[in-house]
Tab-separated table of C-alpha atoms in Angstrom:
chain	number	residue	atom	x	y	z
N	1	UNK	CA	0.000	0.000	0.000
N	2	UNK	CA	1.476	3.057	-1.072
N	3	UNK	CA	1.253	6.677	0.761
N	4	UNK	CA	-0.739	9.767	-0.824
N	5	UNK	CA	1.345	13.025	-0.637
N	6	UNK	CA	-1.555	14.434	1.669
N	7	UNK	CA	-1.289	10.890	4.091
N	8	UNK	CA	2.601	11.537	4.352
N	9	UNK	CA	2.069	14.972	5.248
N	10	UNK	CA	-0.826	14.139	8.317
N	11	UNK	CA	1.063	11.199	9.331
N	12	UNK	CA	4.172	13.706	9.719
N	13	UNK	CA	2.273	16.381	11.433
N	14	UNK	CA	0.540	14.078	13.949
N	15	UNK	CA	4.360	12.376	14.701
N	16	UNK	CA	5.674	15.944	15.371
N	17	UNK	CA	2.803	17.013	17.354
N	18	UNK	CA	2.704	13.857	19.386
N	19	UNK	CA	6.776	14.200	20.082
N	20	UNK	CA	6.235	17.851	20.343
N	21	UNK	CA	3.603	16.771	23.183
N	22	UNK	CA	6.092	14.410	25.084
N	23	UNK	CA	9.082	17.390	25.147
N	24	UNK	CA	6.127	19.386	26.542
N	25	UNK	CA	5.522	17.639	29.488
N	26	UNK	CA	9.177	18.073	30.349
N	27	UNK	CA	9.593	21.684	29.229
N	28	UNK	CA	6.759	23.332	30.427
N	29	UNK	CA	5.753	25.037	27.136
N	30	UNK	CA	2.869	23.627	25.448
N	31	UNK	CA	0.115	21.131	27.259
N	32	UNK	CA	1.974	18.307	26.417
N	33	UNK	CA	-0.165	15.191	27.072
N	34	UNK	CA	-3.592	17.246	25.304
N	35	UNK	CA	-1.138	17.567	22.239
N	36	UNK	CA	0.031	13.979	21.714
N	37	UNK	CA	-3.523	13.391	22.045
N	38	UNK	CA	-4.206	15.928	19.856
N	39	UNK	CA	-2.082	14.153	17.231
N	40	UNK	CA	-3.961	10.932	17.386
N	41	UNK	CA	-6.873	12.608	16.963
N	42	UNK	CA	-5.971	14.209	13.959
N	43	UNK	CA	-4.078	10.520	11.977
N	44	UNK	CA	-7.413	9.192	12.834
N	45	UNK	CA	-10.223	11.993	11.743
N	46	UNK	CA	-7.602	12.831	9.014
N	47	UNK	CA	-6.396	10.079	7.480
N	48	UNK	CA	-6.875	7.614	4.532
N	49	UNK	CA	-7.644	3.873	4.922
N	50	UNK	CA	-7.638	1.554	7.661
N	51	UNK	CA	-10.224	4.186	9.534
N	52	UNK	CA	-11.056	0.588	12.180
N	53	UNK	CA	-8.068	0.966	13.180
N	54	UNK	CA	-6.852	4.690	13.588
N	55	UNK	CA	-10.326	4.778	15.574
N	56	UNK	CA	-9.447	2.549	17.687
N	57	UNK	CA	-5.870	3.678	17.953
N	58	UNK	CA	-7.322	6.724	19.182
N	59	UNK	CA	-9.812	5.576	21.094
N	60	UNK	CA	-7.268	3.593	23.617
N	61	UNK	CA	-4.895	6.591	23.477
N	62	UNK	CA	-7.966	8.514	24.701
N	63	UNK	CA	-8.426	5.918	27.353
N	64	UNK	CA	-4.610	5.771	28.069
N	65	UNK	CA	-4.595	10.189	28.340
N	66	UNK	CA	-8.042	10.242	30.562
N	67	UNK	CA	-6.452	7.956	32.871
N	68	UNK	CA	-3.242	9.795	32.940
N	69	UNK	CA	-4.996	13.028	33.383
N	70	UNK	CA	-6.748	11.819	35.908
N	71	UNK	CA	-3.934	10.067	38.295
N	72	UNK	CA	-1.748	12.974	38.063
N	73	UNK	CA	-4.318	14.982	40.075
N	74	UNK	CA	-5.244	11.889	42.168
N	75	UNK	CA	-2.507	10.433	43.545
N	76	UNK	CA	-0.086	13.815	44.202
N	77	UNK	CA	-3.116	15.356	45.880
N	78	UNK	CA	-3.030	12.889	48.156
N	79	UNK	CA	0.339	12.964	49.103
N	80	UNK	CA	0.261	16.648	49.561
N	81	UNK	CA	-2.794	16.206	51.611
N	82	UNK	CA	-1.338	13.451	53.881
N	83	UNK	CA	1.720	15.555	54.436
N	84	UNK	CA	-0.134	18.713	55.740
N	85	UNK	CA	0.494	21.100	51.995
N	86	UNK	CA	-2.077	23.393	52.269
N	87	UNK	CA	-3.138	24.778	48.617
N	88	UNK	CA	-2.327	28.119	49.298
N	89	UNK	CA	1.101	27.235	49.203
N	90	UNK	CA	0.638	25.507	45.747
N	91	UNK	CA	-1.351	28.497	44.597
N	92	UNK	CA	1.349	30.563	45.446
N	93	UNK	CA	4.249	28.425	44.023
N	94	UNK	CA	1.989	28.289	40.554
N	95	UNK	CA	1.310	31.888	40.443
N	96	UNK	CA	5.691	32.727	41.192
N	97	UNK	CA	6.262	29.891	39.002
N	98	UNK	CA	4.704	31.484	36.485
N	99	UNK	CA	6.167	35.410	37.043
N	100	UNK	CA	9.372	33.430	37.137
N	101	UNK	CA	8.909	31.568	33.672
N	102	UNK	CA	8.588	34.892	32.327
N	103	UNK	CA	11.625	36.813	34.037
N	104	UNK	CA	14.120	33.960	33.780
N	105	UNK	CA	12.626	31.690	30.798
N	106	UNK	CA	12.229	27.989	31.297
N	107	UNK	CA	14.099	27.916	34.678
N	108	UNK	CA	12.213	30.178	35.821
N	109	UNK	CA	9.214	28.247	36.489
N	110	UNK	CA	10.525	25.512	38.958
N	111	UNK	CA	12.457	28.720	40.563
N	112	UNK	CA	9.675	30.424	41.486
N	113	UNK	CA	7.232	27.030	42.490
N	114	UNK	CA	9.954	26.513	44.658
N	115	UNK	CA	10.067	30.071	46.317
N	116	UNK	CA	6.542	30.334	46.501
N	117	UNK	CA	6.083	27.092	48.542
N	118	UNK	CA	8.942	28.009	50.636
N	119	UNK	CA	7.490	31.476	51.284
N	120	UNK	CA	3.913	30.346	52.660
N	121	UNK	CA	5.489	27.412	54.253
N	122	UNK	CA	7.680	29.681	55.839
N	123	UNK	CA	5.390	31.994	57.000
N	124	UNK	CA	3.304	29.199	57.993
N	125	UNK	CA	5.108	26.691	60.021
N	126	UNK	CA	8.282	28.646	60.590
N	127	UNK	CA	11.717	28.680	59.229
N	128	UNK	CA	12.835	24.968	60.829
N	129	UNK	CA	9.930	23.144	59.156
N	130	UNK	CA	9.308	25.243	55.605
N	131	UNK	CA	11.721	23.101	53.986
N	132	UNK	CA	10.593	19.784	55.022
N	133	UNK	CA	7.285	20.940	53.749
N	134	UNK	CA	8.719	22.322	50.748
N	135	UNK	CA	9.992	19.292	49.359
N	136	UNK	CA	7.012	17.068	49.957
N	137	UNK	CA	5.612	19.388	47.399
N	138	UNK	CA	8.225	18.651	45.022
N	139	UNK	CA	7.639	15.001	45.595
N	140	UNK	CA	4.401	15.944	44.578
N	141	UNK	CA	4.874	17.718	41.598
N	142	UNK	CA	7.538	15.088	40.117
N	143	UNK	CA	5.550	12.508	40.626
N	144	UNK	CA	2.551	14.616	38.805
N	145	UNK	CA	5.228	15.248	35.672
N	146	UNK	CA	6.023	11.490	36.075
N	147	UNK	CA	2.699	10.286	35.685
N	148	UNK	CA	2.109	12.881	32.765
N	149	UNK	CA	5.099	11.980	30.837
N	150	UNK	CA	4.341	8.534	30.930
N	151	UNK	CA	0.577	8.894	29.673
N	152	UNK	CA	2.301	10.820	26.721
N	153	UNK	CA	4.959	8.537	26.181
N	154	UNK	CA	2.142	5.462	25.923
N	155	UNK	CA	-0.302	7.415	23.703
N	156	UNK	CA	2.701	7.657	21.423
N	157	UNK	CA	3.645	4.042	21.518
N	158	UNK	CA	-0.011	3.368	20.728
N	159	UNK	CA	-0.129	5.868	17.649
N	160	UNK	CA	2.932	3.804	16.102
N	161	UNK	CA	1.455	0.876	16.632
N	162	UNK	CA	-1.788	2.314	14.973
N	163	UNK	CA	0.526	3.546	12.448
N	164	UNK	CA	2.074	0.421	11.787
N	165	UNK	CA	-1.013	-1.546	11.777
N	166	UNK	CA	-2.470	0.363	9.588
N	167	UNK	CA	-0.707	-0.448	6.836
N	168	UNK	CA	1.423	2.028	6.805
N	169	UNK	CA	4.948	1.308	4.341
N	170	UNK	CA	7.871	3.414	3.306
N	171	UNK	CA	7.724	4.344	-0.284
């Protein structure tokens, strides 16, 4: 089965969206997991042939995305809750994190969720304690970029699987 020009092109803007999407989860630029999705959903609503299979390609990498949406919320929430984080502390290391992405770029963000954390913690429990604190909510947030980077990671392996059963050749 040979490739259309306009099938080489989709299959080559869903790849670099759905890699685009894994970098993102690292490098807080782009929503990284809703783009890899994103770039299922377009093979399969876009493409020619096989349309079984890209739909159900995309519906598991949907499945595969809710879930990872969902226990990267779940399961850091709870350890910030057993540990005592109160969300004003993560409100205020999102909302530095952000002023921080923008006056240092890229670096700038985990700078500033840091400092904001450690500044309500601080003023909260005390100087002795903030850090303590501090770092459970950076448990917290790498295991939320963990889980997130994984989700996109498998709803890429499941698009080249899609891809490749498919039908899809070289030329």
């Amino acid at each position: 089965m040979g490739l259309t020009d306009s099938e080489w092109v989709i299959n080559l803007i869903a790849g670099l969206a759905i890699a685009v999407g894994v970098v993102g989860v690292v490098v807080p630029v782009v929503p990284g997991l809703l783009l890899s999705w994103g770039g299922v959903l377009l093979w399969a609503a876009m493409g020619e042939g096989s349309d079984a299979v890209r739909w159900l390609t995309f519906g598991v990498a949907t499945a595969v995305a809710l879930l990872g949406a969902l226990t990267k919320y779940l399961l850091p929430g709870r350890r910030l809750k057993n540990a005592g984080v109160p969300n004003s502390a993560l409100l205020a290391g999102g909302l530095l994190g952000v002023i921080g992405f923008f006056v240092i770029p890229v670096i700038g963000l985990p700078l500033g969720f840091v400092l904001g954390i450690y500044l309500v913690e601080r003023m909260r429990l005390g100087a002795g304690r903030a850090w303590p604190s501090t770092k459970n909510a950076l448990g917290a947030a790498g295991m939320a970029l963990l889980i997130e980077f994984t989700a996109a990671l498998a709803v890429a392996v499941i698009w080249v699987f899609g891809l490749l059963w498919s039908g899809w050749q070289l030329p």
